[in-house]
Tab-separated table of C-alpha atoms in Angstrom:
chain	number	residue	atom	x	y	z
L	1	MET	CA	0.000	0.000	0.000
L	2	ASP	CA	1.295	3.426	-0.960
L	3	ALA	CA	-0.571	5.295	1.705
L	4	VAL	CA	1.015	8.490	2.904
L	5	VAL	CA	2.438	8.221	6.388
L	6	GLY	CA	3.419	11.172	8.502
L	7	GLU	CA	2.447	14.822	8.367
L	8	SER	CA	5.570	15.852	6.482
L	9	GLN	CA	4.572	13.788	3.471
L	10	ILE	CA	1.089	15.237	3.021
L	11	THR	CA	0.500	18.015	0.509
L	12	TYR	CA	-2.004	20.556	1.819
L	13	ASP	CA	-3.735	23.413	0.005
L	14	ALA	CA	-2.294	26.931	0.299
L	15	ARG	CA	-4.236	27.611	3.492
L	16	GLY	CA	-3.106	24.360	5.070
L	17	LEU	CA	-6.683	23.254	5.517
L	18	VAL	CA	-7.027	20.157	3.447
L	19	GLU	CA	-4.890	17.454	1.955
L	20	VAL	CA	-5.024	18.047	-1.787
L	21	ASP	CA	-4.985	14.480	-3.044
L	22	ASP	CA	-8.573	13.219	-2.990
L	23	THR	CA	-7.912	9.779	-4.409
L	24	VAL	CA	-9.882	7.043	-2.712
L	25	LEU	CA	-7.348	4.358	-1.904
L	26	GLY	CA	-9.832	1.510	-1.787
L	27	VAL	CA	-8.031	-0.225	1.051
L	28	ALA	CA	-11.133	-1.315	2.974
L	29	VAL	CA	-11.737	-5.014	3.359
L	30	VAL	CA	-15.331	-5.858	2.486
L	31	LYS	CA	-16.820	-9.146	3.632
L	32	ASP	CA	-20.479	-10.175	3.908
L	33	GLY	CA	-21.657	-6.632	3.256
L	34	LYS	CA	-19.521	-5.184	6.061
L	35	ALA	CA	-16.352	-3.181	5.602
L	36	THR	CA	-13.274	-2.751	7.771
L	37	ILE	CA	-10.774	0.060	7.362
L	38	ASP	CA	-7.389	-0.136	9.066
L	39	ALA	CA	-6.688	3.551	9.627
L	40	SER	CA	-3.248	3.176	11.149
L	41	GLU	CA	-1.425	4.111	7.928
L	42	LEU	CA	-3.998	6.552	6.569
L	43	THR	CA	-4.360	10.313	6.834
L	44	THR	CA	-7.590	11.942	8.021
L	45	ARG	CA	-8.754	12.784	4.506
L	46	LYS	CA	-8.017	9.324	3.183
L	47	ILE	CA	-10.011	7.746	6.002
L	48	ASN	CA	-12.988	10.026	5.402
L	49	LEU	CA	-12.839	9.535	1.632
L	50	GLU	CA	-12.758	5.781	2.108
L	51	LEU	CA	-15.736	5.980	4.461
L	52	ARG	CA	-17.802	8.080	2.045
L	53	SER	CA	-16.944	5.860	-0.871
L	54	LEU	CA	-18.141	2.820	1.066
L	55	VAL	CA	-21.438	4.220	2.341
L	56	TYR	CA	-22.349	6.489	-0.577
L	57	GLU	CA	-21.082	4.685	-3.658
L	58	GLN	CA	-20.700	1.034	-2.696
L	59	GLY	CA	-23.855	0.797	-0.600
L	60	ILE	CA	-22.044	-0.638	2.437
L	61	GLU	CA	-24.127	-0.071	5.556
L	62	ASP	CA	-21.738	-1.263	8.259
L	63	VAL	CA	-18.181	0.023	8.525
L	64	THR	CA	-15.602	-0.592	11.263
L	65	ILE	CA	-12.581	1.684	11.529
L	66	LEU	CA	-9.614	0.102	13.285
L	67	ASN	CA	-6.723	2.069	14.790
L	68	PRO	CA	-8.105	5.594	14.369
L	69	GLY	CA	-5.186	6.780	16.472
L	70	GLY	CA	-6.889	9.838	17.941
L	71	LYS	CA	-7.015	11.609	14.592
L	72	HIS	CA	-9.231	14.685	14.344
L	73	SER	CA	-12.387	15.124	12.267
L	74	LEU	CA	-13.029	11.486	11.524
L	75	GLY	CA	-16.468	10.379	10.365
L	76	VAL	CA	-17.639	13.919	9.639
L	77	GLY	CA	-20.365	14.893	7.201
L	78	ILE	CA	-21.857	11.435	6.733
L	79	LEU	CA	-25.384	12.138	5.516
L	80	THR	CA	-26.956	8.708	5.189
L	81	ARG	CA	-28.218	5.816	7.302
L	82	CYS	CA	-25.376	3.411	8.146
L	83	LYS	CA	-23.513	1.901	11.077
L	84	MET	CA	-19.979	3.013	11.921
L	85	THR	CA	-17.784	1.632	14.676
L	86	PHE	CA	-14.492	3.228	15.693
L	87	GLU	CA	-12.223	0.842	17.567
L	88	GLY	CA	-10.118	3.380	19.432
L	89	SER	CA	-10.054	7.004	20.532
L	90	LEU	CA	-10.766	9.989	18.272
L	91	GLY	CA	-9.509	13.570	18.353
L	92	TYR	CA	-11.362	16.850	17.840
L	93	PHE	CA	-14.661	17.204	15.962
L	94	ALA	CA	-15.364	13.490	15.708
L	95	CYS	CA	-18.500	12.645	13.741
L	96	GLY	CA	-19.522	16.284	13.285
L	97	VAL	CA	-22.334	17.359	10.969
L	98	ILE	CA	-23.764	13.872	10.587
L	99	ASP	CA	-27.316	13.076	9.552
L	100	GLY	CA	-28.458	9.495	9.926
L	101	PRO	CA	-25.553	7.260	11.013
L	102	GLU	CA	-25.565	5.040	14.086
L	103	VAL	CA	-22.055	5.326	15.495
L	104	THR	CA	-20.235	3.501	18.264
L	105	ILE	CA	-16.900	4.853	19.464
L	106	ASN	CA	-14.970	2.430	21.644
L	107	GLY	CA	-12.600	4.985	23.080
L	108	ARG	CA	-12.380	8.614	24.154
L	109	VAL	CA	-13.093	11.694	22.045
L	110	GLY	CA	-11.664	15.215	22.052
L	111	TRP	CA	-13.409	18.572	21.752
L	112	SER	CA	-16.657	19.137	19.895
L	113	ALA	CA	-17.647	15.554	19.209
L	114	CYS	CA	-20.835	15.357	17.149
L	115	GLU	CA	-21.149	19.112	16.759
L	116	ASN	CA	-24.096	20.094	14.568
L	117	MET	CA	-25.401	16.535	14.453
L	118	MET	CA	-28.790	16.453	12.694
L	119	SER	CA	-30.017	12.932	13.366
L	120	GLY	CA	-28.694	9.494	14.227
L	121	VAL	CA	-27.237	7.868	17.304
L	122	VAL	CA	-23.704	8.192	18.652
L	123	VAL	CA	-22.581	6.130	21.630
L	124	ILE	CA	-19.155	7.004	23.067
L	125	ASN	CA	-17.787	4.319	25.362
L	126	GLY	CA	-15.374	6.638	27.126
L	127	ASN	CA	-14.880	10.219	28.207
L	128	ALA	CA	-15.419	13.243	25.966
L	129	GLY	CA	-13.816	16.682	25.894
L	130	SER	CA	-15.412	20.098	26.034
L	131	LEU	CA	-18.138	21.315	23.685
L	132	THR	CA	-19.514	17.835	23.190
L	133	GLY	CA	-22.671	18.014	21.091
L	134	ALA	CA	-22.211	21.710	20.322
L	135	ALA	CA	-25.176	23.048	18.355
L	136	ILE	CA	-26.642	19.561	17.986
L	137	ARG	CA	-30.044	19.708	16.245
L	138	GLY	CA	-31.292	16.161	16.595
L	139	GLY	CA	-30.531	12.562	17.396
L	140	ASP	CA	-29.162	10.842	20.485
L	141	LEU	CA	-25.630	11.417	21.753
L	142	VAL	CA	-24.693	9.072	24.580
L	143	ILE	CA	-21.440	9.458	26.494
L	144	LYS	CA	-20.694	6.561	28.794
L	145	GLY	CA	-18.177	8.503	30.797
L	146	ARG	CA	-17.391	12.092	31.827
L	147	VAL	CA	-17.482	15.233	29.691
L	148	GLY	CA	-15.711	18.596	29.818
L	149	ALA	CA	-17.187	22.072	29.796
L	150	ARG	CA	-20.017	23.576	27.747
L	151	THR	CA	-21.653	20.315	26.719
L	152	GLY	CA	-24.538	21.021	24.347
L	153	ILE	CA	-23.665	24.687	23.958
L	154	ASP	CA	-26.243	26.211	21.595
L	155	GLN	CA	-28.114	22.900	21.536
L	156	LYS	CA	-31.115	23.188	19.201
L	157	GLY	CA	-32.624	19.742	19.607
L	158	GLY	CA	-31.825	16.107	20.231
L	159	THR	CA	-30.825	14.343	23.400
L	160	ILE	CA	-27.434	14.278	25.121
L	161	ILE	CA	-26.997	11.575	27.758
L	162	ILE	CA	-23.972	11.545	30.063
L	163	THR	CA	-23.487	8.724	32.534
L	164	GLY	CA	-20.704	10.473	34.461
L	165	ALA	CA	-20.014	14.025	35.531
L	166	ALA	CA	-20.190	17.154	33.371
L	167	GLY	CA	-18.075	20.299	33.572
L	168	SER	CA	-18.878	23.992	33.825
L	169	ASN	CA	-21.415	25.862	31.675
L	170	THR	CA	-23.174	22.683	30.634
L	171	GLY	CA	-26.168	23.579	28.440
L	172	PHE	CA	-24.885	27.118	27.853
L	173	MET	CA	-27.350	28.988	25.619
L	174	MET	CA	-29.324	25.810	25.079
L	175	GLN	CA	-32.330	26.468	22.864
L	176	ARG	CA	-34.182	23.167	22.562
L	177	GLY	CA	-33.678	19.481	23.234
L	178	ARG	CA	-32.831	17.526	26.344
L	179	GLN	CA	-29.818	16.616	28.437
L	180	LEU	CA	-29.735	13.729	30.879
L	181	ILE	CA	-26.709	13.842	33.187
L	182	LEU	CA	-26.497	11.013	35.689
L	183	GLY	CA	-23.463	12.350	37.556
L	184	ASP	CA	-22.527	15.702	39.095
L	185	VAL	CA	-22.461	18.956	37.144
L	186	GLY	CA	-20.063	21.899	37.455
L	187	PRO	CA	-20.890	25.584	37.903
L	188	HIS	CA	-23.301	27.647	35.763
L	189	LEU	CA	-25.563	24.847	34.576
L	190	GLY	CA	-27.914	26.001	31.800
L	191	ASP	CA	-26.541	29.525	31.738
L	192	SER	CA	-28.655	31.760	29.458
L	193	MET	CA	-30.685	28.856	28.167
L	194	TYR	CA	-33.700	29.795	26.034
L	195	ASP	CA	-35.537	26.511	26.281
L	196	GLY	CA	-34.992	22.775	26.588
L	197	ILE	CA	-34.754	20.490	29.600
L	198	ILE	CA	-31.773	19.335	31.645
L	199	TYR	CA	-32.127	16.367	34.000
L	200	VAL	CA	-29.397	15.834	36.582
L	201	GLY	CA	-28.918	12.784	38.774
L	202	GLY	CA	-25.996	14.098	40.852
L	203	LYS	CA	-25.098	17.358	42.550
L	204	VAL	CA	-25.190	20.711	40.769
L	205	LYS	CA	-22.403	23.116	41.684
L	206	SER	CA	-24.447	26.178	40.677
L	207	LEU	CA	-27.110	27.280	38.228
L	208	GLY	CA	-26.428	29.783	35.455
L	209	ALA	CA	-28.465	32.867	34.641
L	210	ASP	CA	-32.177	32.111	34.128
L	211	CYS	CA	-31.831	28.370	34.699
L	212	VAL	CA	-34.422	27.305	37.251
L	213	PRO	CA	-35.642	24.043	38.790
L	214	GLY	CA	-38.652	22.447	37.108
L	215	GLU	CA	-41.095	19.777	38.163
L	216	MET	CA	-40.777	16.225	36.876
L	217	THR	CA	-43.889	15.090	34.999
L	218	GLU	CA	-45.122	11.713	33.783
L	219	GLU	CA	-43.875	12.684	30.338
L	220	ASP	CA	-40.397	13.328	31.752
L	221	ASN	CA	-40.352	9.992	33.564
L	222	GLU	CA	-41.437	8.137	30.426
L	223	PHE	CA	-38.758	9.863	28.379
L	224	VAL	CA	-35.951	9.141	30.852
L	225	ALA	CA	-36.968	5.504	31.342
L	226	ARG	CA	-37.231	4.943	27.594
L	227	LYS	CA	-33.837	6.426	26.809
L	228	MET	CA	-32.097	4.637	29.669
L	229	GLY	CA	-33.619	1.360	28.555
L	230	LEU	CA	-32.591	1.990	24.970
L	231	TYR	CA	-28.935	2.383	25.943
L	232	ASP	CA	-28.754	-0.215	28.750
L	233	LEU	CA	-28.188	2.385	31.441
L	234	GLY	CA	-30.151	0.637	34.168
L	235	THR	CA	-32.801	2.111	36.416
L	236	PRO	CA	-33.167	5.890	36.368
L	237	PRO	CA	-31.910	7.567	39.535
L	238	GLU	CA	-33.846	10.307	41.262
L	239	LEU	CA	-33.483	13.279	38.977
L	240	GLN	CA	-33.621	17.034	39.295
L	241	LYS	CA	-35.110	18.877	36.343
L	242	PHE	CA	-33.932	22.283	35.148
L	243	VAL	CA	-35.577	24.541	32.606
L	244	CYS	CA	-35.424	28.131	31.393
L	245	GLY	CA	-36.963	30.713	33.713
L	246	LYS	CA	-37.811	32.836	30.646
L	247	LYS	CA	-36.780	36.024	32.383
L	248	LEU	CA	-33.915	36.792	30.047
L	249	TYR	CA	-35.538	35.910	26.758
L	250	ASN	CA	-38.872	34.756	25.492
L	251	TYR	CA	-39.743	33.419	22.064
L	252	ASP	CA	-42.905	35.501	22.018
L	253	ASN	CA	-40.755	38.587	21.731
L	254	LEU	CA	-38.647	37.242	18.886
L	255	GLU	CA	-39.098	38.163	15.274
L	256	PRO	CA	-40.529	35.192	13.334
L	257	SER	CA	-37.315	34.887	11.366
L	258	GLU	CA	-35.313	34.718	14.584
L	259	ARG	CA	-37.670	32.114	15.955
L	260	LYS	CA	-37.008	29.888	12.978
L	261	LEU	CA	-33.324	29.797	13.771
L	262	VAL	CA	-34.018	27.690	16.811
L	263	LEU	CA	-36.716	25.394	15.417
D	1	MET	CA	-43.955	14.570	-7.631
D	2	SER	CA	-46.887	14.277	-10.001
D	3	ASN	CA	-49.818	15.371	-7.861
D	4	ASP	CA	-48.522	18.725	-6.706
D	5	HIS	CA	-50.224	22.013	-7.373
D	6	SER	CA	-48.631	25.246	-8.448
D	7	VAL	CA	-49.587	28.187	-6.300
D	8	SER	CA	-49.348	31.857	-7.080
D	9	ASN	CA	-47.147	33.807	-4.754
D	10	PRO	CA	-48.896	36.848	-3.359
D	11	ARG	CA	-45.529	38.289	-2.416
D	12	LYS	CA	-42.856	39.172	-4.879
D	13	ASP	CA	-39.186	39.690	-4.315
D	14	PRO	CA	-37.658	41.907	-3.120
D	15	GLU	CA	-40.628	42.647	-0.873
D	16	LYS	CA	-39.554	42.157	2.726
D	17	ILE	CA	-41.251	39.229	4.358
D	18	VAL	CA	-40.899	37.782	7.805
D	19	SER	CA	-42.630	34.482	7.220
D	20	ILE	CA	-41.247	32.098	4.650
D	21	ASP	CA	-43.215	28.989	3.915
D	22	SER	CA	-42.521	26.070	1.652
D	23	GLU	CA	-45.061	27.218	-0.926
D	24	TYR	CA	-43.333	30.564	-1.251
D	25	LEU	CA	-39.969	28.906	-1.819
D	26	THR	CA	-41.034	26.179	-4.239
D	27	GLY	CA	-44.096	27.775	-5.818
D	28	LYS	CA	-45.966	24.527	-5.198
D	29	ARG	CA	-48.369	22.948	-2.775
D	30	PHE	CA	-48.183	19.197	-2.365
D	31	ALA	CA	-50.913	16.585	-2.066
D	32	TYR	CA	-49.881	15.571	1.455
D	33	GLN	CA	-50.631	19.122	2.588
D	34	GLU	CA	-54.261	18.719	1.544
D	35	ASP	CA	-55.107	15.036	2.010
D	36	ILE	CA	-54.323	13.089	5.165
D	37	SER	CA	-54.522	9.758	3.329
D	38	GLU	CA	-51.311	10.709	1.498
D	39	ILE	CA	-49.319	10.033	4.681
D	40	ASP	CA	-50.913	6.676	5.471
D	41	GLY	CA	-47.875	4.635	4.456
D	42	ILE	CA	-45.326	6.559	6.492
D	43	ASP	CA	-43.690	4.551	9.292
D	44	LEU	CA	-41.972	7.012	11.616
D	45	GLN	CA	-39.878	4.403	13.419
D	46	GLU	CA	-38.711	2.926	10.138
D	47	SER	CA	-37.919	6.364	8.766
D	48	THR	CA	-35.508	7.334	11.524
D	49	PRO	CA	-32.281	5.845	12.869
D	50	GLY	CA	-32.034	4.260	16.298
D	51	GLY	CA	-34.470	2.543	18.629
D	52	ASP	CA	-37.094	5.287	18.747
D	53	ILE	CA	-38.189	8.161	16.527
D	54	ASN	CA	-34.919	9.953	17.202
D	55	TRP	CA	-34.778	13.504	15.813
D	56	LEU	CA	-38.527	13.577	15.210
D	57	GLU	CA	-39.028	13.893	18.960
D	58	ASP	CA	-38.319	17.577	18.466
D	59	ILE	CA	-40.869	17.935	15.676
D	60	THR	CA	-44.306	19.075	16.798
D	61	LEU	CA	-47.308	20.647	15.141
D	62	LEU	CA	-46.901	24.410	15.060
D	63	GLU	CA	-48.848	27.206	13.448
D	64	GLU	CA	-47.850	29.615	10.699
D	65	GLU	CA	-50.055	32.537	9.704
D	66	GLY	CA	-52.994	30.940	11.478
D	67	THR	CA	-52.637	27.578	9.694
D	68	PRO	CA	-51.339	24.352	11.270
D	69	ALA	CA	-47.816	23.778	10.009
D	70	VAL	CA	-44.703	21.706	10.523
D	71	PHE	CA	-41.255	23.247	10.377
D	72	ASP	CA	-38.812	21.886	7.806
D	73	ARG	CA	-35.337	22.521	9.204
D	74	TYR	CA	-33.757	21.574	5.891
D	75	SER	CA	-35.221	24.596	4.140
D	76	ASN	CA	-35.889	26.816	7.165
D	77	SER	CA	-39.532	27.044	6.174
D	78	PHE	CA	-42.984	26.030	7.336
D	79	LEU	CA	-45.032	23.410	5.538
D	80	LYS	CA	-48.695	24.228	6.074
D	81	ILE	CA	-51.300	21.507	6.574
D	82	TYR	CA	-54.740	22.328	5.188
D	83	TYR	CA	-56.935	19.515	6.481
D	84	ASP	CA	-58.515	18.898	9.867
D	85	ILE	CA	-56.099	16.954	12.017
D	86	PRO	CA	-57.719	14.343	14.279
D	87	ALA	CA	-57.477	15.250	17.951
D	88	GLY	CA	-54.596	13.568	19.706
D	89	ARG	CA	-52.676	12.952	16.464
D	90	GLU	CA	-51.322	16.472	15.966
D	91	ASP	CA	-47.615	15.725	16.373
D	92	GLU	CA	-47.838	12.373	14.605
D	93	VAL	CA	-49.438	13.972	11.547
D	94	ALA	CA	-46.900	16.810	11.577
D	95	ARG	CA	-44.028	14.301	11.666
D	96	LYS	CA	-45.495	12.153	8.905
D	97	VAL	CA	-46.097	15.153	6.655
D	98	LEU	CA	-42.514	16.254	7.166
D	99	ILE	CA	-41.082	12.795	6.458
D	100	LYS	CA	-43.248	12.491	3.331
D	101	HIS	CA	-41.989	15.921	2.230
D	102	LEU	CA	-38.352	14.904	2.725
D	103	GLN	CA	-38.687	11.455	1.183
D	104	SER	CA	-40.399	12.963	-1.865
D	105	GLY	CA	-37.460	15.281	-2.464
D	106	ASN	CA	-39.739	18.305	-2.304
D	107	SER	CA	-37.969	20.140	0.507
D	108	TYR	CA	-36.442	23.283	-0.969
D	109	GLY	CA	-33.154	22.428	0.713
D	110	THR	CA	-33.095	19.203	-1.287
D	111	VAL	CA	-34.025	21.007	-4.481
D	112	LEU	CA	-31.026	23.306	-4.030
D	113	LYS	CA	-28.557	20.435	-3.598
D	114	GLU	CA	-28.356	19.647	-7.296
D	115	ARG	CA	-26.995	23.090	-8.091
D	116	TYR	CA	-25.221	24.182	-4.943
D	117	ALA	CA	-23.912	21.133	-3.056
D	118	LYS	CA	-20.135	21.323	-2.996
D	119	PHE	CA	-19.474	17.890	-1.545
D	120	ALA	CA	-20.725	14.520	-2.673
D	121	GLN	CA	-23.799	13.469	-0.724
D	122	PRO	CA	-26.986	11.444	-1.239
D	123	GLU	CA	-29.644	13.714	-2.700
D	124	LEU	CA	-32.312	12.430	-0.332
D	125	GLY	CA	-29.975	12.170	2.649
D	126	PRO	CA	-30.918	9.595	5.273
D	127	TRP	CA	-34.592	9.506	4.241
D	128	VAL	CA	-34.398	7.303	1.160
D	129	LYS	CA	-31.972	4.422	0.852
D	130	GLY	CA	-29.764	4.445	-2.208
D	131	SER	CA	-30.697	7.865	-3.568
D	132	ARG	CA	-28.382	9.305	-6.211
D	133	ILE	CA	-25.256	11.238	-5.299
D	134	VAL	CA	-25.154	14.989	-5.942
D	135	GLY	CA	-22.440	17.554	-5.337
D	136	ASP	CA	-19.652	15.397	-6.740
D	137	ASN	CA	-19.182	17.628	-9.745
D	138	TYR	CA	-19.548	21.133	-8.343
D	139	VAL	CA	-18.396	23.944	-10.576
D	140	PRO	CA	-18.203	27.372	-8.944
D	141	PRO	CA	-20.218	30.018	-10.781
D	142	VAL	CA	-18.200	32.563	-12.729
D	143	LEU	CA	-19.163	36.227	-12.783
D	144	GLU	CA	-19.302	37.366	-16.382
D	145	GLY	CA	-16.561	39.856	-17.196
D	146	TRP	CA	-14.673	39.247	-13.968
D	147	GLU	CA	-11.038	38.286	-14.057
D	148	ALA	CA	-9.005	37.016	-11.186
D	149	PRO	CA	-6.403	39.525	-9.961
D	150	GLU	CA	-2.898	38.819	-11.072
D	151	GLY	CA	-1.269	36.237	-8.879
D	152	HIS	CA	-4.496	34.425	-7.987
């Protein structure tokens, strides 16, 4: 295999943003309709090109990526229904801007995992960095571990589930959707949130501006039980619910065009 | 789709508008906006990834200009529903209308992909299996009479 190894051997565009060569190497091993990519000798772009070729052009619906080696931006922009499994840790912006895939990551992830996710399911069997699920619009993002700061910042929909603890400013400027945090949460939970619901099973260090306690309803209990059952998370603990106090901002006062930005 | 209806736009560009609906963008109204039986075959669970209805949990029946409507996030527009919705089925009908709209390729965001998508992607995204790939041959538009500055 003539795959490029090492940063010094990659040719980038003038801005240093992207590897110029967009040749699909075709190194995946396909067997019984499932594909396996050994990413150890591949660059980020080659891995993503291989992935897209498999799920878009070859109709493969189940891809396993071995040895991702903590590379950044893997599995981004996949806009179709498929299954992807990463056997190892990923770097920044893992699986961002996806719409439809069901992803399992058997490792840790860096900053901004699943940012701008539209739909699908991502299960991370490990810890995640800050900004996890930033601006997520839909789908389920499950982190079986701890997360850093500002989880679900600008969240516009979907569900983020965290089995461990979450850092500061969790749910910052959240606009819709739900977060279920089974562990403790750092300071400024739900700061400046517009809408949405945050459930917390552990202790909350402090609430952010306009984040107030809410009352658990039958609908909330059904939702939590269903999601925890779906991801084998056991029996729901006693939860606290937090919502927007609507003192800072209210949709009724927004221009219709502004309102659409958060729908 | 064959059973759509052209509609006349009461508003013309560049008139400022604050409400943009699907009919304004596409110039058409679709059968599933007028006949509930058009959405009979839609299976919400089947249409979405994961073990439940996934992203559709955030989709509910809303109202636009006094008419029941569902919001299409892929075109940032409302899709109005013109029939009486049975009580208790409001969100279900809204979700099915939206899925039908997306699977039919009638969302304005989908319509724009053919011309503007810069990266290869399935035309009908995750809603229809095996849809054709668009955006794999993007050519940037060229402004007539414009020449790149020397050195670019």
